[in-house]
mmCIF file with all atom_site columns, C-alpha atoms and ligand atoms in Angstrom:
data_model
loop_
_atom_site.group_PDB
_atom_site.id
_atom_site.type_symbol
_atom_site.label_atom_id
_atom_site.label_alt_id
_atom_site.label_comp_id
_atom_site.label_asym_id
_atom_site.label_entity_id
_atom_site.label_seq_id
_atom_site.pdbx_PDB_ins_code
_atom_site.Cartn_x
_atom_site.Cartn_y
_atom_site.Cartn_z
_atom_site.occupancy
_atom_site.B_iso_or_equiv
_atom_site.pdbx_formal_charge
_atom_site.auth_seq_id
_atom_site.auth_comp_id
_atom_site.auth_asym_id
_atom_site.auth_atom_id
_atom_site.pdbx_PDB_model_num
ATOM   1   C  CA  . MET A 1 1   ? -161.388 -70.535 82.548 1.00 0.00 ? 6   MET A CA  1
ATOM   2   C  CA  . ALA A 1 2   ? -159.023 -68.049 84.119 1.00 0.00 ? 7   ALA A CA  1
ATOM   3   C  CA  . LEU A 1 3   ? -155.402 -69.025 83.705 1.00 0.00 ? 8   LEU A CA  1
ATOM   4   C  CA  . SER A 1 4   ? -152.865 -66.885 85.461 1.00 0.00 ? 9   SER A CA  1
ATOM   5   C  CA  . ASP A 1 5   ? -150.295 -65.418 83.115 1.00 0.00 ? 10  ASP A CA  1
ATOM   6   C  CA  . TYR A 1 6   ? -147.678 -67.808 84.394 1.00 0.00 ? 11  TYR A CA  1
ATOM   7   C  CA  . THR A 1 7   ? -149.825 -70.945 84.053 1.00 0.00 ? 12  THR A CA  1
ATOM   8   C  CA  . GLY A 1 8   ? -151.058 -69.712 80.689 1.00 0.00 ? 13  GLY A CA  1
ATOM   9   C  CA  . ARG A 1 9   ? -147.579 -69.325 79.307 1.00 0.00 ? 14  ARG A CA  1
ATOM   10  C  CA  . ALA A 1 10  ? -146.560 -72.752 80.570 1.00 0.00 ? 15  ALA A CA  1
ATOM   11  C  CA  . VAL A 1 11  ? -149.644 -74.400 79.075 1.00 0.00 ? 16  VAL A CA  1
ATOM   12  C  CA  . LEU A 1 12  ? -148.922 -72.662 75.765 1.00 0.00 ? 17  LEU A CA  1
ATOM   13  C  CA  . THR A 1 13  ? -145.313 -73.867 75.943 1.00 0.00 ? 18  THR A CA  1
ATOM   14  C  CA  . ALA A 1 14  ? -146.707 -77.407 76.209 1.00 0.00 ? 19  ALA A CA  1
ATOM   15  C  CA  . VAL A 1 15  ? -149.041 -76.742 73.258 1.00 0.00 ? 20  VAL A CA  1
ATOM   16  C  CA  . ASP A 1 16  ? -146.188 -75.411 71.097 1.00 0.00 ? 21  ASP A CA  1
ATOM   17  C  CA  . LEU A 1 17  ? -143.924 -78.304 72.019 1.00 0.00 ? 22  LEU A CA  1
ATOM   18  C  CA  . ILE A 1 18  ? -146.572 -80.905 71.203 1.00 0.00 ? 23  ILE A CA  1
ATOM   19  C  CA  . ASN A 1 19  ? -147.522 -79.216 67.924 1.00 0.00 ? 24  ASN A CA  1
ATOM   20  C  CA  . SER A 1 20  ? -143.876 -79.020 66.843 1.00 0.00 ? 25  SER A CA  1
ATOM   21  C  CA  . HIS A 1 21  ? -144.337 -82.658 65.877 1.00 0.00 ? 26  HIS A CA  1
ATOM   22  C  CA  . ASP A 1 22  ? -147.136 -82.934 63.316 1.00 0.00 ? 27  ASP A CA  1
ATOM   23  C  CA  . VAL A 1 23  ? -148.295 -86.496 63.961 1.00 0.00 ? 28  VAL A CA  1
ATOM   24  C  CA  . MET A 1 24  ? -150.416 -86.515 60.776 1.00 0.00 ? 29  MET A CA  1
ATOM   25  C  CA  . THR A 1 25  ? -147.528 -85.823 58.385 1.00 0.00 ? 30  THR A CA  1
ATOM   26  C  CA  . GLY A 1 26  ? -144.550 -86.696 60.559 1.00 0.00 ? 31  GLY A CA  1
ATOM   27  C  CA  . THR A 1 27  ? -143.143 -83.197 60.060 1.00 0.00 ? 32  THR A CA  1
ATOM   28  C  CA  . ASP A 1 28  ? -140.968 -82.199 62.975 1.00 0.00 ? 33  ASP A CA  1
ATOM   29  C  CA  . THR A 1 29  ? -139.983 -78.581 63.569 1.00 0.00 ? 34  THR A CA  1
ATOM   30  C  CA  . LEU A 1 30  ? -138.051 -79.252 66.753 1.00 0.00 ? 35  LEU A CA  1
ATOM   31  C  CA  . THR A 1 31  ? -134.887 -80.674 65.287 1.00 0.00 ? 36  THR A CA  1
ATOM   32  C  CA  . SER A 1 32  ? -132.217 -78.243 66.439 1.00 0.00 ? 37  SER A CA  1
ATOM   33  C  CA  . GLY A 1 33  ? -131.190 -76.361 69.541 1.00 0.00 ? 38  GLY A CA  1
ATOM   34  C  CA  . VAL A 1 34  ? -131.894 -73.105 67.697 1.00 0.00 ? 39  VAL A CA  1
ATOM   35  C  CA  . GLU A 1 35  ? -135.493 -74.099 66.918 1.00 0.00 ? 40  GLU A CA  1
ATOM   36  C  CA  . ALA A 1 36  ? -136.024 -75.155 70.521 1.00 0.00 ? 41  ALA A CA  1
ATOM   37  C  CA  . THR A 1 37  ? -134.570 -71.879 71.776 1.00 0.00 ? 42  THR A CA  1
ATOM   38  C  CA  . GLU A 1 38  ? -136.901 -69.868 69.538 1.00 0.00 ? 43  GLU A CA  1
ATOM   39  C  CA  . LEU A 1 39  ? -139.936 -71.862 70.605 1.00 0.00 ? 44  LEU A CA  1
ATOM   40  C  CA  . LEU A 1 40  ? -139.171 -71.310 74.290 1.00 0.00 ? 45  LEU A CA  1
ATOM   41  C  CA  . ARG A 1 41  ? -138.314 -67.625 73.913 1.00 0.00 ? 46  ARG A CA  1
ATOM   42  C  CA  . ARG A 1 42  ? -141.646 -66.992 72.175 1.00 0.00 ? 47  ARG A CA  1
ATOM   43  C  CA  . ARG A 1 43  ? -143.296 -68.189 75.373 1.00 0.00 ? 48  ARG A CA  1
ATOM   44  C  CA  . GLY A 1 44  ? -141.226 -66.008 77.647 1.00 0.00 ? 49  GLY A CA  1
ATOM   45  C  CA  . TRP A 1 45  ? -138.466 -68.407 78.671 1.00 0.00 ? 50  TRP A CA  1
ATOM   46  C  CA  . VAL A 1 46  ? -135.086 -66.861 79.255 1.00 0.00 ? 51  VAL A CA  1
ATOM   47  C  CA  . VAL A 1 47  ? -132.698 -68.895 77.135 1.00 0.00 ? 52  VAL A CA  1
ATOM   48  C  CA  . ASP A 1 48  ? -129.245 -67.415 76.760 1.00 0.00 ? 53  ASP A CA  1
ATOM   49  C  CA  . ARG A 1 49  ? -127.788 -69.878 74.264 1.00 0.00 ? 54  ARG A CA  1
ATOM   50  C  CA  . PRO A 1 50  ? -129.084 -72.549 71.868 1.00 0.00 ? 55  PRO A CA  1
ATOM   51  C  CA  . LEU A 1 51  ? -130.213 -75.682 73.676 1.00 0.00 ? 56  LEU A CA  1
ATOM   52  C  CA  . SER A 1 52  ? -127.718 -78.505 74.014 1.00 0.00 ? 57  SER A CA  1
ATOM   53  C  CA  . ALA A 1 53  ? -128.343 -81.768 72.170 1.00 0.00 ? 58  ALA A CA  1
ATOM   54  C  CA  . ALA A 1 54  ? -129.215 -83.429 75.477 1.00 0.00 ? 59  ALA A CA  1
ATOM   55  C  CA  . ASN A 1 55  ? -131.789 -80.768 76.343 1.00 0.00 ? 60  ASN A CA  1
ATOM   56  C  CA  . LEU A 1 56  ? -133.249 -80.982 72.833 1.00 0.00 ? 61  LEU A CA  1
ATOM   57  C  CA  . GLN A 1 57  ? -133.620 -84.750 73.168 1.00 0.00 ? 62  GLN A CA  1
ATOM   58  C  CA  . ARG A 1 58  ? -135.362 -84.346 76.511 1.00 0.00 ? 63  ARG A CA  1
ATOM   59  C  CA  . LEU A 1 59  ? -137.854 -81.878 75.064 1.00 0.00 ? 64  LEU A CA  1
ATOM   60  C  CA  . ARG A 1 60  ? -138.568 -84.106 72.072 1.00 0.00 ? 65  ARG A CA  1
ATOM   61  C  CA  . GLY A 1 61  ? -139.162 -87.053 74.381 1.00 0.00 ? 66  GLY A CA  1
ATOM   62  C  CA  . LEU A 1 62  ? -141.533 -84.990 76.486 1.00 0.00 ? 67  LEU A CA  1
ATOM   63  C  CA  . ARG A 1 63  ? -143.988 -84.376 73.642 1.00 0.00 ? 68  ARG A CA  1
ATOM   64  C  CA  . PRO A 1 64  ? -145.911 -87.673 73.589 1.00 0.00 ? 69  PRO A CA  1
ATOM   65  C  CA  . ARG A 1 65  ? -146.278 -87.596 77.366 1.00 0.00 ? 70  ARG A CA  1
ATOM   66  C  CA  . LEU A 1 66  ? -147.837 -84.142 77.254 1.00 0.00 ? 71  LEU A CA  1
ATOM   67  C  CA  . ARG A 1 67  ? -149.941 -84.823 74.139 1.00 0.00 ? 72  ARG A CA  1
ATOM   68  C  CA  . PHE A 1 68  ? -151.739 -87.619 75.936 1.00 0.00 ? 73  PHE A CA  1
ATOM   69  C  CA  . VAL A 1 69  ? -153.436 -85.123 78.250 1.00 0.00 ? 74  VAL A CA  1
ATOM   70  C  CA  . PHE A 1 70  ? -155.177 -83.307 75.366 1.00 0.00 ? 75  PHE A CA  1
ATOM   71  C  CA  . GLY A 1 71  ? -158.481 -84.593 74.033 1.00 0.00 ? 76  GLY A CA  1
ATOM   72  C  CA  . ASN A 1 72  ? -158.511 -87.094 76.859 1.00 0.00 ? 77  ASN A CA  1
ATOM   73  C  CA  . PRO A 1 73  ? -161.559 -86.769 79.106 1.00 0.00 ? 78  PRO A CA  1
ATOM   74  C  CA  . ALA A 1 74  ? -160.141 -89.322 81.565 1.00 0.00 ? 79  ALA A CA  1
ATOM   75  C  CA  . ALA A 1 75  ? -158.559 -86.831 83.930 1.00 0.00 ? 80  ALA A CA  1
ATOM   76  C  CA  . ARG A 1 76  ? -157.477 -89.554 86.352 1.00 0.00 ? 81  ARG A CA  1
ATOM   77  C  CA  . LYS A 1 77  ? -155.148 -91.228 83.850 1.00 0.00 ? 82  LYS A CA  1
ATOM   78  C  CA  . SER A 1 78  ? -153.665 -87.846 82.841 1.00 0.00 ? 83  SER A CA  1
ATOM   79  C  CA  . VAL A 1 79  ? -153.109 -86.951 86.478 1.00 0.00 ? 84  VAL A CA  1
ATOM   80  C  CA  . GLU A 1 80  ? -151.398 -90.282 87.166 1.00 0.00 ? 85  GLU A CA  1
ATOM   81  C  CA  . ASP A 1 81  ? -149.104 -89.809 84.164 1.00 0.00 ? 86  ASP A CA  1
ATOM   82  C  CA  . LEU A 1 82  ? -148.212 -86.212 84.983 1.00 0.00 ? 87  LEU A CA  1
ATOM   83  C  CA  . ASN A 1 83  ? -147.679 -87.046 88.652 1.00 0.00 ? 88  ASN A CA  1
ATOM   84  C  CA  . ARG A 1 84  ? -145.365 -89.866 87.576 1.00 0.00 ? 89  ARG A CA  1
ATOM   85  C  CA  . LEU A 1 85  ? -143.474 -87.474 85.303 1.00 0.00 ? 90  LEU A CA  1
ATOM   86  C  CA  . LEU A 1 86  ? -142.973 -85.054 88.218 1.00 0.00 ? 91  LEU A CA  1
ATOM   87  C  CA  . HIS A 1 87  ? -141.778 -87.921 90.365 1.00 0.00 ? 92  HIS A CA  1
ATOM   88  C  CA  . GLU A 1 88  ? -139.286 -89.057 87.694 1.00 0.00 ? 93  GLU A CA  1
ATOM   89  C  CA  . LEU A 1 89  ? -138.003 -85.507 87.364 1.00 0.00 ? 94  LEU A CA  1
ATOM   90  C  CA  . GLN A 1 90  ? -137.645 -85.267 91.149 1.00 0.00 ? 95  GLN A CA  1
ATOM   91  C  CA  . ALA A 1 91  ? -139.651 -82.054 91.113 1.00 0.00 ? 96  ALA A CA  1
ATOM   92  C  CA  . GLN A 1 92  ? -138.983 -79.884 94.114 1.00 0.00 ? 97  GLN A CA  1
ATOM   93  C  CA  . PRO A 1 93  ? -141.362 -76.921 94.374 1.00 0.00 ? 98  PRO A CA  1
ATOM   94  C  CA  . GLN A 1 94  ? -139.837 -73.787 95.848 1.00 0.00 ? 99  GLN A CA  1
ATOM   95  C  CA  . LEU A 1 95  ? -141.060 -70.229 96.024 1.00 0.00 ? 100 LEU A CA  1
ATOM   96  C  CA  . THR A 1 96  ? -138.412 -67.756 94.945 1.00 0.00 ? 101 THR A CA  1
ATOM   97  C  CA  . ASP A 1 97  ? -138.034 -64.029 94.278 1.00 0.00 ? 102 ASP A CA  1
ATOM   98  C  CA  . HIS A 1 98  ? -134.698 -64.156 92.432 1.00 0.00 ? 103 HIS A CA  1
ATOM   99  C  CA  . ASP A 1 99  ? -136.093 -61.825 89.767 1.00 0.00 ? 104 ASP A CA  1
ATOM   100 C  CA  . GLY A 1 100 ? -137.888 -59.486 92.153 1.00 0.00 ? 105 GLY A CA  1
ATOM   101 C  CA  . ALA A 1 101 ? -141.361 -61.069 92.309 1.00 0.00 ? 106 ALA A CA  1
ATOM   102 C  CA  . TRP A 1 102 ? -142.415 -64.181 94.165 1.00 0.00 ? 107 TRP A CA  1
ATOM   103 C  CA  . HIS A 1 103 ? -142.994 -67.118 91.860 1.00 0.00 ? 108 HIS A CA  1
ATOM   104 C  CA  . TRP A 1 104 ? -142.722 -70.891 91.876 1.00 0.00 ? 109 TRP A CA  1
ATOM   105 C  CA  . HIS A 1 105 ? -139.847 -72.956 90.602 1.00 0.00 ? 110 HIS A CA  1
ATOM   106 C  CA  . TYR A 1 106 ? -140.715 -76.629 90.285 1.00 0.00 ? 111 TYR A CA  1
ATOM   107 C  CA  . ALA A 1 107 ? -137.560 -78.391 89.155 1.00 0.00 ? 112 ALA A CA  1
ATOM   108 C  CA  . ARG A 1 108 ? -134.778 -79.449 91.479 1.00 0.00 ? 113 ARG A CA  1
ATOM   109 C  CA  . PRO A 1 109 ? -132.136 -76.732 91.893 1.00 0.00 ? 114 PRO A CA  1
ATOM   110 C  CA  . LYS A 1 110 ? -129.645 -76.479 88.994 1.00 0.00 ? 115 LYS A CA  1
ATOM   111 C  CA  . ALA A 1 111 ? -131.825 -78.711 86.818 1.00 0.00 ? 116 ALA A CA  1
ATOM   112 C  CA  . PRO A 1 112 ? -131.105 -78.407 83.080 1.00 0.00 ? 117 PRO A CA  1
ATOM   113 C  CA  . LEU A 1 113 ? -133.464 -76.172 81.120 1.00 0.00 ? 118 LEU A CA  1
ATOM   114 C  CA  . ALA A 1 114 ? -135.441 -79.009 79.519 1.00 0.00 ? 119 ALA A CA  1
ATOM   115 C  CA  . GLU A 1 115 ? -136.159 -80.386 82.962 1.00 0.00 ? 120 GLU A CA  1
ATOM   116 C  CA  . ARG A 1 116 ? -137.406 -77.012 84.167 1.00 0.00 ? 121 ARG A CA  1
ATOM   117 C  CA  . VAL A 1 117 ? -139.638 -76.787 81.104 1.00 0.00 ? 122 VAL A CA  1
ATOM   118 C  CA  . ALA A 1 118 ? -140.963 -80.307 81.712 1.00 0.00 ? 123 ALA A CA  1
ATOM   119 C  CA  . THR A 1 119 ? -141.817 -79.751 85.377 1.00 0.00 ? 124 THR A CA  1
ATOM   120 C  CA  . THR A 1 120 ? -143.389 -76.362 84.667 1.00 0.00 ? 125 THR A CA  1
ATOM   121 C  CA  . CYS A 1 121 ? -145.516 -77.745 81.814 1.00 0.00 ? 126 CYS A CA  1
ATOM   122 C  CA  . ALA A 1 122 ? -146.632 -80.720 83.917 1.00 0.00 ? 127 ALA A CA  1
ATOM   123 C  CA  . ILE A 1 123 ? -147.645 -78.497 86.846 1.00 0.00 ? 128 ILE A CA  1
ATOM   124 C  CA  . ALA A 1 124 ? -149.495 -76.105 84.531 1.00 0.00 ? 129 ALA A CA  1
ATOM   125 C  CA  . LEU A 1 125 ? -151.488 -78.929 82.925 1.00 0.00 ? 130 LEU A CA  1
ATOM   126 C  CA  . LEU A 1 126 ? -152.252 -80.385 86.350 1.00 0.00 ? 131 LEU A CA  1
ATOM   127 C  CA  . THR A 1 127 ? -153.472 -76.952 87.445 1.00 0.00 ? 132 THR A CA  1
ATOM   128 C  CA  . VAL A 1 128 ? -155.880 -76.845 84.485 1.00 0.00 ? 133 VAL A CA  1
ATOM   129 C  CA  . ILE A 1 129 ? -157.178 -80.282 85.488 1.00 0.00 ? 134 ILE A CA  1
ATOM   130 C  CA  . ALA A 1 130 ? -157.430 -79.269 89.158 1.00 0.00 ? 135 ALA A CA  1
ATOM   131 C  CA  . ASP A 1 131 ? -159.512 -76.266 88.095 1.00 0.00 ? 136 ASP A CA  1
ATOM   132 C  CA  . GLY A 1 132 ? -161.977 -78.635 86.436 1.00 0.00 ? 137 GLY A CA  1
ATOM   133 C  CA  . ASP A 1 133 ? -161.009 -77.563 82.923 1.00 0.00 ? 138 ASP A CA  1
ATOM   134 C  CA  . THR A 1 134 ? -159.727 -80.880 81.527 1.00 0.00 ? 139 THR A CA  1
ATOM   135 C  CA  . SER A 1 135 ? -162.230 -80.730 78.678 1.00 0.00 ? 140 SER A CA  1
ATOM   136 C  CA  . ARG A 1 136 ? -160.656 -77.477 77.475 1.00 0.00 ? 141 ARG A CA  1
ATOM   137 C  CA  . LEU A 1 137 ? -157.436 -79.266 76.568 1.00 0.00 ? 142 LEU A CA  1
ATOM   138 C  CA  . LYS A 1 138 ? -158.441 -80.233 73.046 1.00 0.00 ? 143 LYS A CA  1
ATOM   139 C  CA  . VAL A 1 139 ? -157.256 -81.826 69.836 1.00 0.00 ? 144 VAL A CA  1
ATOM   140 C  CA  . CYS A 1 140 ? -158.197 -80.008 66.625 1.00 0.00 ? 145 CYS A CA  1
ATOM   141 C  CA  . GLU A 1 141 ? -161.056 -81.619 64.714 1.00 0.00 ? 146 GLU A CA  1
ATOM   142 C  CA  . GLY A 1 142 ? -159.686 -80.474 61.321 1.00 0.00 ? 147 GLY A CA  1
ATOM   143 C  CA  . THR A 1 143 ? -159.467 -83.322 58.805 1.00 0.00 ? 148 THR A CA  1
ATOM   144 C  CA  . ASP A 1 144 ? -155.715 -83.179 58.313 1.00 0.00 ? 149 ASP A CA  1
ATOM   145 C  CA  . CYS A 1 145 ? -154.810 -81.811 61.695 1.00 0.00 ? 150 CYS A CA  1
ATOM   146 C  CA  . ALA A 1 146 ? -154.011 -83.237 65.089 1.00 0.00 ? 151 ALA A CA  1
ATOM   147 C  CA  . ASN A 1 147 ? -152.779 -80.009 66.658 1.00 0.00 ? 152 ASN A CA  1
ATOM   148 C  CA  . VAL A 1 148 ? -153.628 -79.565 70.293 1.00 0.00 ? 153 VAL A CA  1
ATOM   149 C  CA  . PHE A 1 149 ? -154.956 -76.313 71.735 1.00 0.00 ? 154 PHE A CA  1
ATOM   150 C  CA  . VAL A 1 150 ? -156.430 -74.793 74.876 1.00 0.00 ? 155 VAL A CA  1
ATOM   151 C  CA  . ASP A 1 151 ? -159.997 -73.629 74.474 1.00 0.00 ? 156 ASP A CA  1
ATOM   152 C  CA  . ALA A 1 152 ? -160.123 -70.474 76.585 1.00 0.00 ? 157 ALA A CA  1
ATOM   153 C  CA  . SER A 1 153 ? -163.320 -69.213 74.933 1.00 0.00 ? 158 SER A CA  1
ATOM   154 C  CA  . ARG A 1 154 ? -166.149 -68.451 77.325 1.00 0.00 ? 159 ARG A CA  1
ATOM   155 C  CA  . PRO A 1 155 ? -168.535 -71.180 76.095 1.00 0.00 ? 160 PRO A CA  1
ATOM   156 C  CA  . GLY A 1 156 ? -165.692 -73.670 75.660 1.00 0.00 ? 161 GLY A CA  1
ATOM   157 C  CA  . SER A 1 157 ? -167.026 -74.757 72.277 1.00 0.00 ? 162 SER A CA  1
ATOM   158 C  CA  . ARG A 1 158 ? -163.996 -74.272 70.045 1.00 0.00 ? 163 ARG A CA  1
ATOM   159 C  CA  . ARG A 1 159 ? -163.317 -77.253 67.775 1.00 0.00 ? 164 ARG A CA  1
ATOM   160 C  CA  . PHE A 1 160 ? -160.342 -76.157 65.729 1.00 0.00 ? 165 PHE A CA  1
ATOM   161 C  CA  . CYS A 1 161 ? -156.805 -74.917 66.286 1.00 0.00 ? 166 CYS A CA  1
ATOM   162 C  CA  . ASP A 1 162 ? -156.186 -71.528 64.755 1.00 0.00 ? 167 ASP A CA  1
ATOM   163 C  CA  . SER A 1 163 ? -152.681 -71.955 63.451 1.00 0.00 ? 168 SER A CA  1
ATOM   164 C  CA  . LYS A 1 164 ? -153.544 -73.807 60.241 1.00 0.00 ? 169 LYS A CA  1
ATOM   165 C  CA  . GLY A 1 165 ? -156.900 -72.335 59.225 1.00 0.00 ? 170 GLY A CA  1
ATOM   166 C  CA  . CYS A 1 166 ? -158.647 -75.629 60.036 1.00 0.00 ? 171 CYS A CA  1
ATOM   167 C  CA  . GLY A 1 167 ? -161.890 -73.919 61.122 1.00 0.00 ? 172 GLY A CA  1
ATOM   168 C  CA  . ASN A 1 168 ? -162.064 -72.013 57.837 1.00 0.00 ? 173 ASN A CA  1
ATOM   169 C  CA  . ARG A 1 169 ? -161.440 -75.107 55.772 1.00 0.00 ? 174 ARG A CA  1
ATOM   170 C  CA  . ALA A 1 170 ? -164.150 -76.981 57.660 1.00 0.00 ? 175 ALA A CA  1
ATOM   171 C  CA  . HIS A 1 171 ? -166.588 -74.113 57.013 1.00 0.00 ? 176 HIS A CA  1
ATOM   172 C  CA  . VAL A 1 172 ? -165.777 -74.117 53.307 1.00 0.00 ? 177 VAL A CA  1
ATOM   173 C  CA  . SER A 1 173 ? -166.231 -77.861 52.919 1.00 0.00 ? 178 SER A CA  1
ATOM   174 C  CA  . ALA A 1 174 ? -169.490 -77.819 54.920 1.00 0.00 ? 179 ALA A CA  1
ATOM   175 C  CA  . TYR A 1 175 ? -170.685 -75.026 52.638 1.00 0.00 ? 180 TYR A CA  1
ATOM   176 C  CA  . ARG A 1 176 ? -169.726 -77.002 49.515 1.00 0.00 ? 181 ARG A CA  1
ATOM   177 C  CA  . GLU A 1 177 ? -171.449 -80.051 50.918 1.00 0.00 ? 182 GLU A CA  1
ATOM   178 C  CA  . ARG A 1 178 ? -174.673 -78.137 51.545 1.00 0.00 ? 183 ARG A CA  1
ATOM   179 C  CA  . LYS A 1 179 ? -174.523 -76.627 48.043 1.00 0.00 ? 184 LYS A CA  1
ATOM   180 C  CA  . LYS A 1 180 ? -173.999 -80.039 46.484 1.00 0.00 ? 185 LYS A CA  1
ATOM   181 C  CA  . GLN A 1 181 ? -176.996 -81.430 48.323 1.00 0.00 ? 186 GLN A CA  1
ATOM   182 C  CA  . ALA A 1 182 ? -179.123 -78.430 47.321 1.00 0.00 ? 187 ALA A CA  1
ATOM   183 C  CA  . THR A 1 183 ? -178.501 -78.918 43.603 1.00 0.00 ? 188 THR A CA  1
HETATM 184 ZN ZN1 . ZN  B 2 .   ? -137.575 -67.872 88.244 1.00 0.00 ? 29  ZN  B ZN1 1
HETATM 185 ZN ZN1 . ZN  B 2 .   ? -156.064 -77.698 63.230 1.00 0.00 ? 30  ZN  B ZN1 1
#
């Protein structure tokens, strides 16, 4: 899969947003405007001040709608949901060169930041689906993990996220299991 830098960053923004709520433990790391600002800046968003409470709420509410697309082979349902989200947000694609290079803006003009993030993430995920790469939007198979990730490996055979060492843990327990059976 070949994601353009822009699509890649937007997809990874979606991944980070979704994973900020650990659905296995209930731990939420997106509870303040400062945390949201840091998350977005790490993915290249220009955020000049901590997110407002309203923007934070919008981002938190976006997570389940984006999570649904991962680990879901039914592309049609994901497409319907993301298209509906774009419709609700009144997305309005425009090409712009305000920063010197032509690029797309998807939100309506003057939309609040969370809305720009939402439209951009939705378009990026739809682009992955349109490229025939739905199956690369995955949910980690680690026992205690439901993190989502994008499998950009050539064979597309990754099974684990890499932020929590899930692959390593699975290797260790498979090794222990084999040893137990051998003795
Ligand atoms: Zn721009
Ligand atoms: Zn994991």
